[in-house]
């Protein structure tokens, strides 16, 4: 293969970023289903609940009232106030509306963090396993991702050693990506460890990019938010969004919180990327934060039951070293014994066999991003209880056949 940068038939080199594999499986599922195979997907991380009615109604009202033009780049004032109130009442923080910029989803906020702070020669620390985007954004801006691995213990799951994070910081480290609760492991990092991380980062002049999009999906243990840290204005870019909590993935609404000076520069970046978040989605966001949270609570209760069911079923399946995740809606079991039994040298091959032979999709751990995850697969339990039961039944058949050899 040539090492030349791709021109893709045009005259100029194209600077590429690697996509999200959860999305790349969607056409494959469609193809299999067109052949009559009912695929059980533990793939994409998207709540299978509709956006609550009062939120949809708020968007409809906004449409009917003709609220369809550009808004302030920072977001409409009532949404920024609602976000500040949410954070301050929940995390005892002191965020002001002018310390918030509304974005077109959490992903845009992450990209802007990279755009604002990363240049060639810089390093960004990523705690792995991790959501794919942090490494991609880092590489896109010519910087180098450095990984700090969490420890895995079968039956218990993953845990983070802060000493390892501190050791990995160099004088080139600009950002530390922290995703809590964590995708793909479901780890919830508690207040004490979050405080320690914030202290370490402050001491070493590293900016923490905290992606707390799963902050409402906590099943046990205490969650620590970075925004509770009294010195957050010194080294935090706090990121959150509406996709998961309010089942609003398609609305594209998120936000970034940072000290006022940083936000006012971020506005210059944002105006050139997206001008503003969708007007009616912003009105819906106000209704989401200020309205009735009962549908959110009910959804999370249901997710807790699904997590328990997935754990109880999967722990009986040979070859899957499972554990009970404390948060988010993912489990990341180790499958190295199963791969060995099948003589497979890559988890991607295992995932393909499960998909084509049993019609079950799990995501290869190599997506998160590609090192530690080589022996793992990710299950998203944002799918119905029936799917969980049927999916694990098919996996158990597959594993039993494999382990019998
Ligand atoms: C950790 C994490 N951050 C960000 C996102 C993207 O969220 P959004 O829909 O707000 O762009 C996801 C979606 O899966 C995620 O898991």
Short mmCIF file of C-alpha atoms and ligand atoms in Angstrom, two decimals:
data_model
loop_
_atom_site.label_atom_id
_atom_site.label_comp_id
_atom_site.label_asym_id
_atom_site.label_seq_id
_atom_site.Cartn_x
_atom_site.Cartn_y
_atom_site.Cartn_z
CA UNK A 1 0.00 0.00 0.00
CA UNK A 2 1.18 3.49 -0.78
CA UNK A 3 1.94 5.84 2.06
CA UNK A 4 0.88 8.82 -0.03
CA UNK A 5 -1.86 10.92 1.53
CA UNK A 6 -5.20 10.24 -0.17
CA UNK A 7 -6.35 12.64 -2.87
CA UNK A 8 -9.52 10.66 -3.61
CA UNK A 9 -9.47 11.70 -7.23
CA UNK A 10 -9.30 15.43 -6.53
CA UNK A 11 -6.21 17.56 -6.92
CA UNK A 12 -5.65 18.17 -3.23
CA UNK A 13 -4.84 15.91 -0.32
CA UNK A 14 -7.78 15.27 1.96
CA UNK A 15 -7.23 15.27 5.70
CA UNK A 16 -9.22 12.40 7.06
CA UNK A 17 -10.66 11.38 10.33
CA UNK A 18 -11.78 7.85 11.15
CA UNK A 19 -15.54 7.40 11.52
CA UNK A 20 -17.58 5.86 14.32
CA UNK A 21 -17.98 2.13 13.84
CA UNK A 22 -21.34 2.06 15.64
CA UNK A 23 -22.69 3.97 12.65
CA UNK A 24 -20.89 1.84 10.05
CA UNK A 25 -22.84 -1.25 11.11
CA UNK A 26 -26.23 0.36 10.37
CA UNK A 27 -26.22 -0.45 6.61
CA UNK A 28 -25.05 -4.02 7.34
CA UNK A 29 -27.97 -4.54 9.71
CA UNK A 30 -30.31 -3.16 7.07
CA UNK A 31 -28.86 -5.54 4.49
CA UNK A 32 -29.19 -8.58 6.76
CA UNK A 33 -32.74 -7.62 7.65
CA UNK A 34 -33.64 -7.28 3.97
CA UNK A 35 -32.63 -10.96 3.68
CA UNK A 36 -35.07 -11.85 6.45
CA UNK A 37 -32.57 -12.09 9.33
CA UNK A 38 -33.83 -10.40 12.50
CA UNK A 39 -30.76 -8.74 13.93
CA UNK A 40 -30.56 -8.10 17.66
CA UNK A 41 -28.43 -5.01 18.04
CA UNK A 42 -26.42 -4.23 21.14
CA UNK A 43 -24.59 -1.78 18.89
CA UNK A 44 -25.34 1.91 18.82
CA UNK A 45 -25.70 3.80 22.10
CA UNK A 46 -29.02 5.47 21.71
CA UNK A 47 -31.97 5.27 24.12
CA UNK A 48 -34.81 3.33 22.50
CA UNK A 49 -37.39 5.66 24.12
CA UNK A 50 -39.10 8.49 22.27
CA UNK A 51 -38.27 12.06 23.26
CA UNK A 52 -40.80 12.84 26.05
CA UNK A 53 -44.03 14.40 24.83
CA UNK A 54 -43.74 17.79 26.57
CA UNK A 55 -40.34 18.29 24.92
CA UNK A 56 -41.71 17.50 21.46
CA UNK A 57 -44.65 19.83 22.15
CA UNK A 58 -42.28 22.68 23.01
CA UNK A 59 -40.56 22.26 19.64
CA UNK A 60 -43.92 22.20 17.85
CA UNK A 61 -45.01 25.37 19.64
CA UNK A 62 -41.75 27.05 18.66
CA UNK A 63 -42.35 26.08 15.03
CA UNK A 64 -45.93 27.34 15.11
CA UNK A 65 -44.77 30.62 16.59
CA UNK A 66 -42.31 31.00 13.74
CA UNK A 67 -39.24 30.66 15.94
CA UNK A 68 -37.24 29.48 12.97
CA UNK A 69 -34.42 31.95 12.46
CA UNK A 70 -30.83 32.09 13.61
CA UNK A 71 -30.37 32.54 17.34
CA UNK A 72 -27.46 33.93 19.36
CA UNK A 73 -24.39 31.75 18.70
CA UNK A 74 -24.10 31.13 22.44
CA UNK A 75 -27.66 29.83 22.52
CA UNK A 76 -30.91 31.48 23.56
CA UNK A 77 -30.67 33.10 27.00
CA UNK A 78 -33.44 31.00 28.53
CA UNK A 79 -31.65 27.80 27.56
CA UNK A 80 -28.35 28.98 28.99
CA UNK A 81 -30.16 29.97 32.18
CA UNK A 82 -31.85 26.58 32.36
CA UNK A 83 -28.49 24.82 31.88
CA UNK A 84 -26.85 26.95 34.58
CA UNK A 85 -29.74 26.23 36.98
CA UNK A 86 -29.55 22.51 36.24
CA UNK A 87 -25.82 22.34 36.91
CA UNK A 88 -25.92 24.61 39.94
CA UNK A 89 -28.78 22.84 41.65
CA UNK A 90 -27.48 19.39 40.88
CA UNK A 91 -23.75 19.89 41.40
CA UNK A 92 -23.69 22.87 43.78
CA UNK A 93 -21.65 24.79 41.24
CA UNK A 94 -21.79 28.50 40.44
CA UNK A 95 -21.99 28.50 36.63
CA UNK A 96 -23.23 31.72 35.03
CA UNK A 97 -25.20 31.73 31.75
CA UNK A 98 -22.38 33.64 30.05
CA UNK A 99 -20.05 30.74 30.84
CA UNK A 100 -22.06 28.44 28.56
CA UNK A 101 -22.12 27.93 24.82
CA UNK A 102 -24.86 25.77 23.30
CA UNK A 103 -23.58 23.42 20.59
CA UNK A 104 -24.99 21.09 17.95
CA UNK A 105 -24.46 18.05 20.17
CA UNK A 106 -21.70 16.99 22.49
CA UNK A 107 -19.59 15.90 19.54
CA UNK A 108 -19.35 19.46 18.22
CA UNK A 109 -18.26 20.65 21.65
CA UNK A 110 -15.52 17.99 21.75
CA UNK A 111 -14.32 19.00 18.32
CA UNK A 112 -14.23 22.65 19.33
CA UNK A 113 -12.18 21.79 22.41
CA UNK A 114 -9.62 20.11 20.13
CA UNK A 115 -9.73 22.96 17.61
CA UNK A 116 -9.13 25.54 20.32
CA UNK A 117 -6.29 23.82 22.15
CA UNK A 118 -4.51 21.17 20.08
CA UNK A 119 -1.71 21.74 17.60
CA UNK A 120 0.99 19.49 16.08
CA UNK A 121 3.45 18.40 18.73
CA UNK A 122 0.90 18.62 21.53
CA UNK A 123 -0.32 15.62 23.45
CA UNK A 124 -3.75 14.76 24.80
CA UNK A 125 -4.22 12.18 27.51
CA UNK A 126 -7.01 9.70 27.03
CA UNK A 127 -8.19 7.27 29.66
CA UNK A 128 -8.92 4.00 27.88
CA UNK A 129 -11.04 2.16 27.04
CA UNK A 130 -12.63 5.32 25.76
CA UNK A 131 -15.20 6.77 23.43
CA UNK A 132 -13.60 6.81 19.96
CA UNK A 133 -13.88 10.56 19.31
CA UNK A 134 -11.18 11.82 21.70
CA UNK A 135 -8.34 10.09 19.86
CA UNK A 136 -9.74 11.03 16.46
CA UNK A 137 -10.13 14.71 17.33
CA UNK A 138 -6.64 14.73 18.80
CA UNK A 139 -5.10 13.20 15.69
CA UNK A 140 -7.09 15.42 13.39
CA UNK A 141 -5.42 18.49 14.84
CA UNK A 142 -1.99 16.88 14.46
CA UNK A 143 -1.57 16.20 18.15
CA UNK A 144 -0.67 12.86 19.72
CA UNK A 145 -3.02 10.82 21.88
CA UNK A 146 -1.37 9.21 24.91
CA UNK A 147 -3.38 6.49 26.57
CA UNK A 148 -3.71 5.63 30.22
CA UNK A 149 -5.30 2.22 30.65
CA UNK A 150 -7.86 1.45 33.29
CA UNK A 151 -7.39 -1.81 35.18
CA UNK A 152 -9.75 -4.70 34.49
CA UNK A 153 -10.77 -7.30 37.02
CA UNK A 154 -13.21 -10.02 35.94
CA UNK A 155 -16.42 -9.88 37.97
CA UNK A 156 -15.59 -6.36 39.18
CA UNK A 157 -15.02 -4.41 35.97
CA UNK A 158 -12.75 -1.46 35.39
CA UNK A 159 -11.07 1.03 37.71
CA UNK A 160 -8.80 4.00 37.32
CA UNK A 161 -5.44 4.53 38.97
CA UNK A 162 -4.88 8.29 39.21
CA UNK A 163 -1.16 7.74 39.79
CA UNK A 164 -0.94 6.39 36.22
CA UNK A 165 -2.60 9.53 34.87
CA UNK A 166 -0.15 11.74 36.70
CA UNK A 167 2.81 9.71 35.42
CA UNK A 168 1.62 9.99 31.83
CA UNK A 169 1.47 13.80 31.84
CA UNK A 170 4.42 15.38 30.03
CA UNK A 171 5.31 18.99 29.36
CA UNK A 172 3.51 18.64 26.01
CA UNK A 173 0.21 17.50 27.51
CA UNK A 174 -2.47 20.10 26.84
CA UNK A 175 -5.72 18.22 27.39
CA UNK A 176 -6.97 15.34 29.49
CA UNK A 177 -10.16 13.78 28.17
CA UNK A 178 -12.27 12.43 30.99
CA UNK A 179 -15.53 10.65 30.23
CA UNK A 180 -17.54 9.98 33.37
CA UNK A 181 -19.74 7.86 33.51
CA UNK A 182 -17.69 6.08 30.94
CA UNK A 183 -18.50 4.77 27.50
CA UNK A 184 -17.75 1.84 26.87
CA UNK A 185 -17.14 0.42 30.37
CA UNK A 186 -19.97 1.90 32.45
CA UNK A 187 -17.45 2.93 35.11
CA UNK A 188 -18.57 5.74 37.41
CA UNK A 189 -15.73 7.73 38.93
CA UNK A 190 -16.61 9.07 42.38
CA UNK A 191 -16.19 12.57 43.81
CA UNK A 192 -12.91 11.87 45.59
CA UNK A 193 -11.13 10.56 42.49
CA UNK A 194 -12.56 13.36 40.35
CA UNK A 195 -11.23 15.91 42.85
CA UNK A 196 -7.83 14.22 42.74
CA UNK A 197 -7.80 14.30 38.95
CA UNK A 198 -8.72 17.97 38.90
CA UNK A 199 -5.93 18.69 41.37
CA UNK A 200 -3.36 16.73 39.38
CA UNK A 201 -4.41 18.49 36.16
CA UNK A 202 -4.26 21.92 37.82
CA UNK A 203 -0.83 21.21 39.28
CA UNK A 204 0.47 20.21 35.83
CA UNK A 205 -1.33 22.95 33.86
CA UNK A 206 -3.44 20.51 31.90
CA UNK A 207 -6.98 21.34 30.79
CA UNK A 208 -9.57 18.70 31.66
CA UNK A 209 -12.11 18.11 28.90
CA UNK A 210 -14.89 16.45 30.88
CA UNK A 211 -17.55 14.68 28.82
CA UNK A 212 -20.36 13.99 31.29
CA UNK A 213 -23.10 13.13 28.82
CA UNK A 214 -24.16 10.07 30.88
CA UNK A 215 -24.42 11.97 34.18
CA UNK A 216 -28.00 10.87 34.75
CA UNK A 217 -27.34 7.18 34.12
CA UNK A 218 -26.07 6.11 37.53
CA UNK A 219 -27.19 2.74 38.92
CA UNK A 220 -24.93 2.54 41.93
CA UNK A 221 -21.96 4.27 43.46
CA UNK A 222 -21.54 8.01 43.77
CA UNK A 223 -20.84 10.08 40.69
CA UNK A 224 -18.43 13.01 40.92
CA UNK A 225 -18.84 15.92 38.53
CA UNK A 226 -15.87 18.06 37.56
CA UNK A 227 -18.12 21.13 37.67
CA UNK A 228 -18.43 20.70 41.46
CA UNK A 229 -14.72 21.39 41.82
CA UNK A 230 -14.27 24.85 43.30
CA UNK A 231 -11.39 25.72 40.97
CA UNK A 232 -13.13 24.59 37.77
CA UNK A 233 -12.63 27.94 36.04
CA UNK A 234 -8.87 27.42 36.06
CA UNK A 235 -8.66 24.28 33.94
CA UNK A 236 -11.98 22.82 32.86
CA UNK A 237 -13.92 22.53 29.64
CA UNK A 238 -17.12 20.87 30.82
CA UNK A 239 -19.25 19.19 28.15
CA UNK A 240 -22.73 17.71 28.34
CA UNK A 241 -25.73 17.22 26.08
CA UNK A 242 -29.35 16.28 25.67
CA UNK A 243 -28.98 13.19 23.45
CA UNK A 244 -28.96 10.50 26.10
CA UNK A 245 -30.77 11.92 29.14
CA UNK A 246 -33.79 13.11 27.19
CA UNK A 247 -33.62 10.63 24.31
CA UNK A 248 -32.83 13.46 21.92
CA UNK A 249 -30.03 12.02 19.79
CA UNK A 250 -31.44 13.37 16.53
CA UNK A 251 -32.04 16.89 17.84
CA UNK A 252 -28.32 17.65 18.00
CA UNK A 253 -28.12 19.68 21.18
CA UNK A 254 -25.23 19.92 23.63
CA UNK A 255 -23.22 22.52 25.52
CA UNK A 256 -19.79 23.50 26.69
CA UNK A 257 -19.07 25.33 29.94
CA UNK A 258 -15.84 27.20 30.63
CA UNK A 259 -14.70 30.47 32.15
CA UNK A 260 -16.19 33.52 30.44
CA UNK A 261 -13.05 34.53 28.54
CA UNK A 262 -12.75 31.09 27.01
CA UNK A 263 -16.43 31.00 26.02
CA UNK A 264 -16.20 34.37 24.30
CA UNK A 265 -13.36 33.01 22.11
CA UNK A 266 -15.27 29.76 21.53
CA UNK A 267 -18.08 31.89 20.09
CA UNK A 268 -15.76 33.01 17.29
CA UNK A 269 -15.04 29.39 16.51
CA UNK A 270 -18.68 28.31 16.75
CA UNK A 271 -20.04 31.05 14.53
CA UNK A 272 -17.81 29.82 11.72
CA UNK A 273 -18.82 26.19 12.20
CA UNK A 274 -22.56 26.16 12.87
CA UNK A 275 -23.75 29.76 13.57
CA UNK A 276 -26.09 28.50 16.29
CA UNK A 277 -27.82 25.33 17.42
CA UNK A 278 -31.20 24.61 15.82
CA UNK A 279 -33.70 27.19 17.07
CA UNK A 280 -36.57 24.84 17.85
CA UNK A 281 -34.26 22.25 19.43
CA UNK A 282 -33.12 24.96 21.84
CA UNK A 283 -36.72 25.67 22.90
CA UNK A 284 -37.18 21.93 23.36
CA UNK A 285 -34.04 21.90 25.50
CA UNK A 286 -35.56 24.48 27.87
CA UNK A 287 -38.67 22.30 28.23
CA UNK A 288 -36.45 19.27 28.86
CA UNK A 289 -34.51 20.87 31.70
CA UNK A 290 -37.38 22.85 33.26
CA UNK A 291 -40.16 20.34 32.67
CA UNK A 292 -41.23 17.05 34.21
CA UNK A 293 -38.33 14.61 34.71
CA UNK A 294 -40.62 11.63 35.37
CA UNK A 295 -40.08 10.11 31.89
CA UNK A 296 -36.30 10.39 32.37
CA UNK A 297 -36.50 8.70 35.78
CA UNK A 298 -38.72 5.94 34.39
CA UNK A 299 -36.31 5.34 31.53
CA UNK A 300 -33.36 5.07 33.89
CA UNK A 301 -35.27 2.64 36.15
CA UNK A 302 -35.89 0.51 33.07
CA UNK A 303 -32.21 0.70 32.11
CA UNK A 304 -31.25 -0.50 35.59
CA UNK A 305 -33.47 -3.57 35.13
CA UNK A 306 -31.93 -4.22 31.73
CA UNK A 307 -28.44 -3.90 33.10
CA UNK A 308 -29.27 -6.46 35.80
CA UNK A 309 -30.83 -8.79 33.24
CA UNK A 310 -27.88 -8.50 30.86
CA UNK A 311 -25.43 -9.14 33.67
CA UNK A 312 -27.36 -12.10 35.09
CA UNK A 313 -27.72 -13.75 31.71
CA UNK A 314 -24.25 -13.02 30.38
CA UNK A 315 -22.40 -14.16 33.48
CA UNK A 316 -23.60 -17.70 32.70
CA UNK A 317 -22.16 -17.60 29.18
CA UNK A 318 -18.69 -19.16 28.89
CA UNK A 319 -16.09 -16.95 27.29
CA UNK A 320 -17.64 -13.63 28.45
CA UNK A 321 -15.98 -12.12 31.53
CA UNK A 322 -18.81 -9.82 32.51
CA UNK A 323 -19.46 -7.48 35.45
CA UNK A 324 -22.16 -5.06 36.61
CA UNK A 325 -21.53 -1.58 35.17
CA UNK A 326 -22.34 1.23 37.61
CA UNK A 327 -23.47 3.76 35.02
CA UNK A 328 -24.07 4.76 31.35
CA UNK A 329 -25.74 1.92 29.40
CA UNK A 330 -22.82 -0.22 28.37
CA UNK A 331 -21.00 -3.33 29.46
CA UNK A 332 -17.53 -4.16 28.14
CA UNK A 333 -16.79 -7.81 28.89
CA UNK A 334 -13.51 -9.50 28.04
CA UNK A 335 -13.84 -12.20 25.38
CA UNK A 336 -10.25 -13.38 24.95
CA UNK A 337 -11.07 -16.96 26.02
CA UNK A 338 -13.79 -17.17 23.40
CA UNK A 339 -11.47 -15.80 20.72
CA UNK A 340 -8.87 -18.36 21.74
CA UNK A 341 -11.37 -21.22 21.61
CA UNK A 342 -12.31 -20.17 18.09
CA UNK A 343 -8.73 -19.57 17.00
CA UNK A 344 -9.55 -15.95 16.13
CA UNK A 345 -6.77 -13.38 16.18
CA UNK A 346 -9.02 -10.33 16.23
CA UNK A 347 -12.11 -9.27 18.05
CA UNK A 348 -13.46 -7.75 14.83
CA UNK A 349 -13.62 -11.27 13.36
CA UNK A 350 -15.52 -12.49 16.42
CA UNK A 351 -17.98 -9.62 16.06
CA UNK A 352 -18.52 -10.45 12.38
CA UNK A 353 -19.11 -14.11 13.12
CA UNK A 354 -21.68 -13.27 15.78
CA UNK A 355 -23.37 -10.90 13.37
CA UNK A 356 -23.44 -13.13 10.28
CA UNK A 357 -23.95 -16.48 12.04
CA UNK A 358 -26.29 -15.50 14.85
CA UNK A 359 -27.65 -12.12 13.83
CA UNK A 360 -26.37 -10.39 16.97
CA UNK A 361 -24.41 -7.16 16.87
CA UNK A 362 -21.97 -6.17 19.60
CA UNK A 363 -19.23 -3.64 18.90
CA UNK A 364 -15.58 -4.65 18.71
CA UNK A 365 -13.48 -3.28 21.55
CA UNK A 366 -11.02 -2.03 18.95
CA UNK A 367 -13.37 0.91 18.50
CA UNK A 368 -12.57 2.19 22.01
CA UNK A 369 -10.15 3.16 20.56
CA UNK A 370 -7.98 0.17 19.59
CA UNK A 371 -5.45 -1.01 22.16
CA UNK A 372 -6.82 -2.29 25.43
CA UNK A 373 -10.10 -3.03 23.66
CA UNK A 374 -8.58 -5.78 21.52
CA UNK A 375 -9.87 -8.45 23.92
CA UNK A 376 -13.27 -6.89 24.61
CA UNK A 377 -16.67 -6.25 23.07
CA UNK A 378 -19.21 -3.58 23.94
CA UNK A 379 -22.85 -4.25 24.70
CA UNK A 380 -25.27 -1.32 24.73
CA UNK A 381 -28.30 -2.23 26.82
CA UNK A 382 -30.35 0.61 25.35
CA UNK A 383 -32.52 -2.06 23.80
CA UNK A 384 -35.65 -3.90 24.93
CA UNK A 385 -35.69 -6.62 27.56
CA UNK A 386 -36.94 -9.08 24.91
CA UNK A 387 -33.95 -8.24 22.73
CA UNK A 388 -31.58 -8.72 25.66
CA UNK A 389 -33.03 -12.16 26.43
CA UNK A 390 -33.08 -13.27 22.79
CA UNK A 391 -29.67 -11.75 21.99
CA UNK A 392 -27.90 -13.41 24.92
CA UNK A 393 -29.63 -16.71 24.08
CA UNK A 394 -28.13 -16.59 20.59
CA UNK A 395 -24.73 -15.60 21.99
CA UNK A 396 -24.90 -18.48 24.48
CA UNK A 397 -25.56 -20.95 21.64
CA UNK A 398 -22.61 -19.54 19.74
CA UNK A 399 -20.33 -19.66 22.78
CA UNK A 400 -21.40 -23.18 23.72
CA UNK A 401 -20.59 -24.42 20.21
CA UNK A 402 -17.24 -22.64 20.30
CA UNK A 403 -16.17 -23.78 23.76
CA UNK A 404 -17.19 -27.41 23.06
CA UNK A 405 -14.54 -27.76 20.36
C1 LIG B 1 -19.11 9.62 25.59
C2 LIG B 1 -19.90 10.22 24.51
N1 LIG B 1 -19.72 11.51 24.19
C3 LIG B 1 -20.41 12.08 23.20
C4 LIG B 1 -21.34 11.39 22.46
C5 LIG B 1 -22.06 12.09 21.35
O1 LIG B 1 -23.16 12.76 21.85
P1 LIG B 1 -24.00 13.82 21.01
O2 LIG B 1 -25.18 13.08 20.45
O3 LIG B 1 -24.42 14.84 22.03
O4 LIG B 1 -23.12 14.41 19.97
C6 LIG B 1 -21.56 10.04 22.76
C7 LIG B 1 -22.52 9.26 21.95
O5 LIG B 1 -22.51 8.06 21.91
C8 LIG B 1 -20.83 9.45 23.80
O6 LIG B 1 -20.98 8.17 24.11
#
